[in-house]
Amino acid sequence: MPPASDPMSSQTAVSNQEKLLHDAKSSIKLDALSMKKSLDKVELLEGIKHGSDMLNKLASFAKINNLDVPMSLSPKSYYELYIDVTDELRHLETFMIDEFQKGLKCDDLYEMVQYASAIIPRLYLLITVGTVYIKIKEYSRKTILRDLVEMCRGVQHPLRGLFLRNYLLQCTKNLLPDTPVGEEQEEDGNIQDSIDFILLNFSEMNKLWVRMQHQGHTRMKEKREQERRELRLLVGTNLVRLSQLESITVDLYSSIVLPKVLEQVISCNDEIAQEYLMECIIQVFPDEFHIQTLEEFLKACADLNEDVNIRNIITSLVDRFIKTPEKLDTNLVDDEPTIFEIFSRKVSDIISSRPNMPVQDIVALHTTVLNLAIKRYPDQIAYVDKILEITDTIFNTMNLDHIQSSSQISKELIKMLKIPIDLYKNVLNLLKIKHYTILYEHLDYVGRKTMCQYLLNNALEYETQISSPDEAEGLLQLINPLIVDPNDKPADYEQDTEDFIEEQTLVARLVHLMQSDDLDEQFLILNLVRKYFGTSTKDRIRFTLPPVVFRAYELAYSYKKSAELDEKWDKKCDKIFKFCFQTINALIKAELPAELAFRLFLNGALTLSEIAYEACENIAYEFISQAIALYDDDIATNKFNSISLIIGTCQKILHIFGEENCDSLRQNCVTRAAKLLKKPDQCRAVALCANLFWSAGIRKQDGVSLRDGQKVNECLKKCLKIAAQCVDPNAQFELHVEILNYFIHYFAAKNENITIEMLNELIAKIKQDKSVLDQSNESDMVLEQFNRTLKYLKERDFTNIGVLV
């Protein structure tokens, strides 16, 4: 077991690194300064000697995590030192080129750098000289490149060797031959020589990089892996150089470059190297290269180390294709398989080659291919279904069912199932995918609920219109875990109340997305929804059934608008309201709070009065009478508010009733208003009833006016009697002021039964009672109201007709 890391020792190590790097940089600056001074004096041999001293620092400060060697620079710090040194070598290279132009012999230069006693300085200098030879075209470029890359084999220390070969790459960056085979001059070389040069350098660098993993104590493994990851760009630069060669064709890439690169990647059998280099291949080479070599690349993926995260590699390749969709499939022959088909087959091969692959990784791989299928082939539902079918087969083979929502498998499966929802942006497409629901059933109760809510949110966000009974039924089956408790619901499952309300609100909102242009079909949809919701618990239907009722009311309005086109519209409306009546009664039978059904009945009565088809009176009377019955039997609180709603509704609907029903409703309202518990409530409710005899309009059946001024007068007189029974003088005063305003309203409306004497008598009564009021904020407000009333009478010239203010 590795020892626990000590923060103090870590801080000390960092401090030592900083000091060591500072000392090394200072020493290099001195050597570089001496080299430049010698070169300024045209003392080339002395300049090379100082350059060799500077390069010796790279040899002495290289470190691999080994407890048996003294403390040296880490790879990160060594890189900083390497950059400083190679920058200084540019001055030496520039000076050499200038000297050649002045007549310096090439052989002399080569002999000079041989005086460097240590191999690291000698090879850096030879690379610099070789670069100069190529630039001045003194010797064969092809021969120099081959010699340089072979000479670098002399350094097998991993860190020193990696940076040495990287320097070789940097120096030859713009000097590699890039001419097609057969078109080159003999000594310059061609594209094949460049490929051989880079591939050999790549192979050697990868070996050095992998070797770092196996040096030092096992307890330093994590530190070595981190250092290797810091150095990965050095190896990847070889592949970047290959991709920059313009003469590499698809044929060259597929026949020479890729096979040799993959051979090296596979043979190293190192997890870090394989994952990084496969990612490099994907990112640096063009799309058309990948299209032509997709099978070979994916075949190589199956041969990688089992510890390699193959998912990341496949995902990167898929993302590469998705980002440039216009280029895909264009280079494939008609009878060749599509990109999707190749991926699907090869991913299955990869999974088969890894019998120990975790199930969640298998799902993740198929998720990646699913992403490609939808983004690249949005019209190919069959591709999506194929991937889901393969995943379902794997689950069945492994006997995976009711997967726990907390498991990694469930999380990956949910990610997979969300992709079609996210990308199609139309949940109805899910109904076309045969295996979507089948695969979805592998989730446990909690997982399926999670998917249901996600699906509903998507439908609501994109306002997906559900326009047929088949679509509605398919969607209702998908979200069934939110409608009915399934058999696999855990016995100990408890849901937070707010979460439950949120989920049922989503279900309720779905009803408003169900809209067919065909009105008859719309009614079928609502019947279907009612059938599904009717099987829910009472806790659910309080949220889900009311929207069904309101959508039915909307449908009735639509039928009325289409009356000229459908001669049976009134019969269909009658059927709709009977459907609503039954649905509201289902809420009553579920013993839910009566206020909900009470308001739905009142809304139904109002809707009926506005549509007013020929046979609507009986059903409308049932709606309003049911509301009154609920008021009598089940509503115990807020009685005043409830009777006010009944009175207001009756005022709007009385015109559709015959004389008998009309009188019955009026009398029922007055009777119940007068039976309220509190006298102030009685008084105010009876005052509201007065409007039933004044503003009910014209009876629909015979055109007779429903206005009865005498009944209005009787109601207001009854209000005065009730107010007189109040013991509290403040309450009595307030009621008198309110009743006065009713009298004024009806007097101004030309009700002949309201006289000036009545107004004067009540005004005098109110003025007399002012003296006995208790001083309070409430009494002040009532007095203010009374004063405004008197002011109104003056402004409207009521005084001219005898009103005493």
mmCIF file of C-alpha atoms in Angstrom, residues 32-256:
data_model
loop_
_atom_site.group_PDB
_atom_site.id
_atom_site.type_symbol
_atom_site.label_atom_id
_atom_site.label_comp_id
_atom_site.label_asym_id
_atom_site.label_seq_id
_atom_site.Cartn_x
_atom_site.Cartn_y
_atom_site.Cartn_z
ATOM 1 C CA ALA A 32 24.605 31.111 -24.116
ATOM 2 C CA LEU A 33 26.158 34.527 -23.512
ATOM 3 C CA SER A 34 29.659 33.082 -23.882
ATOM 4 C CA MET A 35 28.596 31.282 -27.101
ATOM 5 C CA LYS A 36 27.201 34.500 -28.596
ATOM 6 C CA LYS A 37 30.345 36.456 -27.690
ATOM 7 C CA SER A 38 32.522 33.855 -29.406
ATOM 8 C CA LEU A 39 30.311 33.889 -32.481
ATOM 9 C CA ASP A 40 30.457 37.672 -32.572
ATOM 10 C CA LYS A 41 34.261 37.314 -32.699
ATOM 11 C CA VAL A 42 33.846 34.728 -35.483
ATOM 12 C CA GLU A 43 35.385 32.071 -33.185
ATOM 13 C CA LEU A 44 33.142 29.222 -34.322
ATOM 14 C CA LEU A 45 35.030 26.412 -32.578
ATOM 15 C CA GLU A 46 34.890 28.272 -29.266
ATOM 16 C CA GLY A 47 31.217 29.030 -29.843
ATOM 17 C CA ILE A 48 30.487 25.332 -30.437
ATOM 18 C CA LYS A 49 32.380 24.493 -27.226
ATOM 19 C CA HIS A 50 30.183 26.875 -25.207
ATOM 20 C CA GLY A 51 27.096 25.507 -26.968
ATOM 21 C CA SER A 52 28.209 22.005 -25.963
ATOM 22 C CA ASP A 53 28.532 23.147 -22.340
ATOM 23 C CA MET A 54 25.025 24.589 -22.503
ATOM 24 C CA LEU A 55 23.637 21.326 -23.935
ATOM 25 C CA ASN A 56 25.314 19.349 -21.183
ATOM 26 C CA LYS A 57 22.743 20.852 -18.802
ATOM 27 C CA LEU A 58 20.034 18.907 -20.654
ATOM 28 C CA ALA A 59 21.947 15.707 -20.022
ATOM 29 C CA SER A 60 22.627 16.307 -16.347
ATOM 30 C CA PHE A 61 19.173 17.523 -15.286
ATOM 31 C CA ALA A 62 16.981 14.839 -16.902
ATOM 32 C CA LYS A 63 14.945 12.896 -14.335
ATOM 33 C CA ILE A 64 12.902 9.730 -14.289
ATOM 34 C CA ASN A 65 11.146 8.983 -11.006
ATOM 35 C CA ASN A 66 13.690 6.680 -9.477
ATOM 36 C CA LEU A 67 14.498 6.773 -5.798
ATOM 37 C CA ASP A 68 18.078 5.674 -6.491
ATOM 38 C CA VAL A 69 19.135 8.804 -8.398
ATOM 39 C CA PRO A 70 19.720 12.322 -7.076
ATOM 40 C CA MET A 71 16.939 14.924 -7.290
ATOM 41 C CA SER A 72 16.714 16.356 -10.844
ATOM 42 C CA LEU A 73 14.217 18.266 -12.940
ATOM 43 C CA SER A 74 10.730 16.897 -13.522
ATOM 44 C CA PRO A 75 9.552 16.555 -17.159
ATOM 45 C CA LYS A 76 7.588 19.806 -16.887
ATOM 46 C CA SER A 77 10.609 21.752 -15.647
ATOM 47 C CA TYR A 78 12.914 19.950 -18.080
ATOM 48 C CA TYR A 79 10.648 21.153 -20.919
ATOM 49 C CA GLU A 80 11.149 24.759 -19.846
ATOM 50 C CA LEU A 81 14.919 24.223 -19.843
ATOM 51 C CA TYR A 82 14.737 22.502 -23.253
ATOM 52 C CA ILE A 83 12.888 25.478 -24.767
ATOM 53 C CA ASP A 84 15.554 27.907 -23.491
ATOM 54 C CA VAL A 85 18.413 25.764 -24.830
ATOM 55 C CA THR A 86 16.899 25.165 -28.287
ATOM 56 C CA ASP A 87 16.090 28.857 -28.638
ATOM 57 C CA GLU A 88 19.755 29.639 -28.088
ATOM 58 C CA LEU A 89 20.803 27.010 -30.642
ATOM 59 C CA ARG A 90 18.937 29.010 -33.301
ATOM 60 C CA HIS A 91 21.674 31.657 -33.008
ATOM 61 C CA LEU A 92 24.337 29.015 -33.704
ATOM 62 C CA GLU A 93 22.414 27.698 -36.730
ATOM 63 C CA THR A 94 21.972 31.201 -38.173
ATOM 64 C CA PHE A 95 25.680 31.941 -37.712
ATOM 65 C CA MET A 96 26.691 28.688 -39.470
ATOM 66 C CA ILE A 97 24.513 29.464 -42.484
ATOM 67 C CA ASP A 98 26.069 32.923 -42.716
ATOM 68 C CA GLU A 99 29.569 31.434 -42.557
ATOM 69 C CA PHE A 100 28.814 28.929 -45.305
ATOM 70 C CA GLN A 101 27.747 31.772 -47.507
ATOM 71 C CA LYS A 102 31.166 33.329 -46.790
ATOM 72 C CA GLY A 103 33.046 30.192 -47.855
ATOM 73 C CA LEU A 104 33.265 27.912 -44.778
ATOM 74 C CA LYS A 105 33.756 24.271 -45.805
ATOM 75 C CA CYS A 106 31.109 21.773 -44.799
ATOM 76 C CA ASP A 107 33.627 19.116 -43.739
ATOM 77 C CA ASP A 108 35.176 21.562 -41.306
ATOM 78 C CA LEU A 109 31.850 22.186 -39.635
ATOM 79 C CA TYR A 110 31.094 18.476 -39.259
ATOM 80 C CA GLU A 111 34.526 17.915 -37.715
ATOM 81 C CA MET A 112 34.070 20.772 -35.256
ATOM 82 C CA VAL A 113 30.960 19.358 -33.629
ATOM 83 C CA GLN A 114 32.675 15.987 -33.145
ATOM 84 C CA TYR A 115 34.753 17.558 -30.364
ATOM 85 C CA ALA A 116 31.726 17.449 -28.050
ATOM 86 C CA SER A 117 32.675 14.640 -25.700
ATOM 87 C CA ALA A 118 29.161 13.808 -24.344
ATOM 88 C CA ILE A 119 26.633 12.155 -26.665
ATOM 89 C CA ILE A 120 23.702 14.480 -25.842
ATOM 90 C CA PRO A 121 25.507 17.727 -26.819
ATOM 91 C CA ARG A 122 27.090 15.990 -29.831
ATOM 92 C CA LEU A 123 23.747 14.788 -31.228
ATOM 93 C CA TYR A 124 22.002 18.140 -30.686
ATOM 94 C CA LEU A 125 24.886 19.831 -32.516
ATOM 95 C CA LEU A 126 24.864 17.229 -35.307
ATOM 96 C CA ILE A 127 21.120 17.813 -35.818
ATOM 97 C CA THR A 128 21.799 21.559 -35.976
ATOM 98 C CA VAL A 129 24.617 21.054 -38.484
ATOM 99 C CA GLY A 130 22.509 18.592 -40.494
ATOM 100 C CA THR A 131 19.748 21.188 -40.715
ATOM 101 C CA VAL A 132 22.282 23.701 -41.997
ATOM 102 C CA TYR A 133 23.540 21.177 -44.636
ATOM 103 C CA ILE A 134 19.974 20.681 -45.898
ATOM 104 C CA LYS A 135 19.278 24.421 -46.042
ATOM 105 C CA ILE A 136 22.418 25.172 -48.027
ATOM 106 C CA LYS A 137 21.803 22.090 -50.225
ATOM 107 C CA GLU A 138 25.364 20.896 -49.813
ATOM 108 C CA TYR A 139 24.567 17.212 -49.435
ATOM 109 C CA SER A 140 21.684 14.840 -50.194
ATOM 110 C CA ARG A 141 18.650 15.768 -48.089
ATOM 111 C CA LYS A 142 17.430 12.170 -48.132
ATOM 112 C CA THR A 143 20.766 10.852 -46.826
ATOM 113 C CA ILE A 144 21.085 13.495 -44.104
ATOM 114 C CA LEU A 145 17.571 12.827 -42.782
ATOM 115 C CA ARG A 146 18.186 9.075 -42.683
ATOM 116 C CA ASP A 147 21.507 9.531 -40.879
ATOM 117 C CA LEU A 148 20.082 11.944 -38.315
ATOM 118 C CA VAL A 149 17.127 9.775 -37.352
ATOM 119 C CA GLU A 150 19.395 6.718 -37.065
ATOM 120 C CA MET A 151 22.003 8.588 -34.981
ATOM 121 C CA CYS A 152 19.387 9.460 -32.386
ATOM 122 C CA ARG A 153 19.218 5.784 -31.454
ATOM 123 C CA GLY A 154 22.388 6.493 -29.488
ATOM 124 C CA VAL A 155 20.266 8.041 -26.674
ATOM 125 C CA GLN A 156 18.052 5.495 -24.919
ATOM 126 C CA HIS A 157 17.387 7.472 -21.772
ATOM 127 C CA PRO A 158 13.598 8.057 -22.110
ATOM 128 C CA LEU A 159 13.404 11.732 -21.187
ATOM 129 C CA ARG A 160 16.598 12.800 -22.968
ATOM 130 C CA GLY A 161 15.747 10.710 -26.026
ATOM 131 C CA LEU A 162 12.208 12.107 -26.312
ATOM 132 C CA PHE A 163 13.346 15.705 -26.268
ATOM 133 C CA LEU A 164 16.279 15.003 -28.605
ATOM 134 C CA ARG A 165 13.970 13.464 -31.207
ATOM 135 C CA ASN A 166 11.497 16.278 -30.734
ATOM 136 C CA TYR A 167 14.304 18.705 -31.525
ATOM 137 C CA LEU A 168 14.983 16.712 -34.691
ATOM 138 C CA LEU A 169 11.303 17.093 -35.657
ATOM 139 C CA GLN A 170 11.303 20.816 -34.947
ATOM 140 C CA CYS A 171 14.477 21.439 -36.961
ATOM 141 C CA THR A 172 13.255 19.492 -39.995
ATOM 142 C CA LYS A 173 9.670 20.812 -39.856
ATOM 143 C CA ASN A 174 9.848 22.690 -43.155
ATOM 144 C CA LEU A 175 12.682 20.676 -44.706
ATOM 145 C CA LEU A 176 11.018 17.305 -45.321
ATOM 146 C CA PRO A 177 10.601 16.329 -48.998
ATOM 147 C CA ASP A 178 6.934 16.618 -50.004
ATOM 148 C CA THR A 179 7.061 15.552 -53.639
ATOM 149 C CA PRO A 180 5.056 12.624 -55.049
ATOM 150 C CA VAL A 181 7.023 9.502 -55.914
ATOM 151 C CA GLY A 182 8.557 9.765 -59.378
ATOM 152 C CA GLU A 183 8.521 13.554 -59.538
ATOM 153 C CA GLU A 184 11.501 14.226 -57.259
ATOM 154 C CA GLN A 185 15.142 14.997 -57.962
ATOM 155 C CA GLU A 186 17.284 12.027 -57.018
ATOM 156 C CA GLU A 187 19.115 13.590 -54.059
ATOM 157 C CA ASP A 188 16.171 15.517 -52.592
ATOM 158 C CA GLY A 189 13.999 12.525 -51.861
ATOM 159 C CA ASN A 190 10.226 12.206 -52.112
ATOM 160 C CA ILE A 191 7.154 11.794 -49.935
ATOM 161 C CA GLN A 192 8.068 8.177 -49.222
ATOM 162 C CA ASP A 193 11.357 9.288 -47.629
ATOM 163 C CA SER A 194 9.505 11.743 -45.378
ATOM 164 C CA ILE A 195 7.029 9.065 -44.346
ATOM 165 C CA ASP A 196 9.848 6.634 -43.516
ATOM 166 C CA PHE A 197 11.688 9.351 -41.557
ATOM 167 C CA ILE A 198 8.672 10.346 -39.447
ATOM 168 C CA LEU A 199 7.436 6.794 -38.873
ATOM 169 C CA LEU A 200 10.859 5.670 -37.648
ATOM 170 C CA ASN A 201 11.130 8.678 -35.361
ATOM 171 C CA PHE A 202 7.557 8.064 -34.130
ATOM 172 C CA SER A 203 8.290 4.404 -33.432
ATOM 173 C CA GLU A 204 11.426 5.180 -31.429
ATOM 174 C CA MET A 205 9.806 8.018 -29.486
ATOM 175 C CA ASN A 206 6.822 5.847 -28.576
ATOM 176 C CA LYS A 207 9.132 3.126 -27.288
ATOM 177 C CA LEU A 208 10.987 5.648 -25.132
ATOM 178 C CA TRP A 209 7.690 7.078 -23.865
ATOM 179 C CA VAL A 210 6.313 3.658 -22.947
ATOM 180 C CA ARG A 211 9.600 2.685 -21.278
ATOM 181 C CA MET A 212 9.153 5.521 -18.777
ATOM 182 C CA GLN A 213 6.243 3.548 -17.266
ATOM 183 C CA HIS A 214 8.537 0.733 -16.205
ATOM 184 C CA GLN A 215 11.337 2.699 -14.547
ATOM 185 C CA GLY A 216 11.489 3.468 -10.852
ATOM 186 C CA HIS A 217 9.702 2.102 -7.820
ATOM 187 C CA THR A 218 6.125 0.788 -8.109
ATOM 188 C CA ARG A 219 4.988 3.234 -5.441
ATOM 189 C CA MET A 220 5.742 6.044 -7.900
ATOM 190 C CA LYS A 221 3.402 4.621 -10.562
ATOM 191 C CA GLU A 222 0.804 7.398 -10.392
ATOM 192 C CA LYS A 223 3.488 10.078 -10.519
ATOM 193 C CA ARG A 224 5.083 8.423 -13.570
ATOM 194 C CA GLU A 225 1.729 8.225 -15.340
ATOM 195 C CA GLN A 226 1.137 11.906 -14.701
ATOM 196 C CA GLU A 227 4.583 12.783 -16.058
ATOM 197 C CA ARG A 228 3.984 10.619 -19.126
ATOM 198 C CA ARG A 229 0.741 12.446 -19.839
ATOM 199 C CA GLU A 230 2.650 15.730 -19.639
ATOM 200 C CA LEU A 231 5.016 14.436 -22.360
ATOM 201 C CA ARG A 232 2.395 12.970 -24.717
ATOM 202 C CA LEU A 233 2.473 15.953 -27.084
ATOM 203 C CA LEU A 234 6.096 15.188 -27.952
ATOM 204 C CA VAL A 235 5.085 11.812 -29.403
ATOM 205 C CA GLY A 236 1.899 13.118 -31.017
ATOM 206 C CA THR A 237 3.878 15.761 -32.930
ATOM 207 C CA ASN A 238 5.071 13.003 -35.297
ATOM 208 C CA LEU A 239 1.496 12.338 -36.398
ATOM 209 C CA VAL A 240 0.872 16.054 -36.797
ATOM 210 C CA ARG A 241 3.916 16.280 -39.125
ATOM 211 C CA LEU A 242 2.589 13.367 -41.183
ATOM 212 C CA SER A 243 -0.802 15.041 -41.556
ATOM 213 C CA GLN A 244 0.883 18.250 -42.785
ATOM 214 C CA LEU A 245 2.544 16.535 -45.758
ATOM 215 C CA GLU A 246 0.482 17.587 -48.767
ATOM 216 C CA SER A 247 1.607 14.731 -51.000
ATOM 217 C CA ILE A 248 0.117 12.049 -48.767
ATOM 218 C CA THR A 249 -2.882 10.732 -50.659
ATOM 219 C CA VAL A 250 -5.710 8.537 -49.435
ATOM 220 C CA ASP A 251 -3.993 5.544 -51.041
ATOM 221 C CA LEU A 252 -0.667 6.279 -49.332
ATOM 222 C CA TYR A 253 -2.425 6.804 -46.026
ATOM 223 C CA SER A 254 -4.454 3.625 -46.223
ATOM 224 C CA SER A 255 -1.661 1.387 -47.579
ATOM 225 C CA ILE A 256 1.415 2.649 -45.702
#
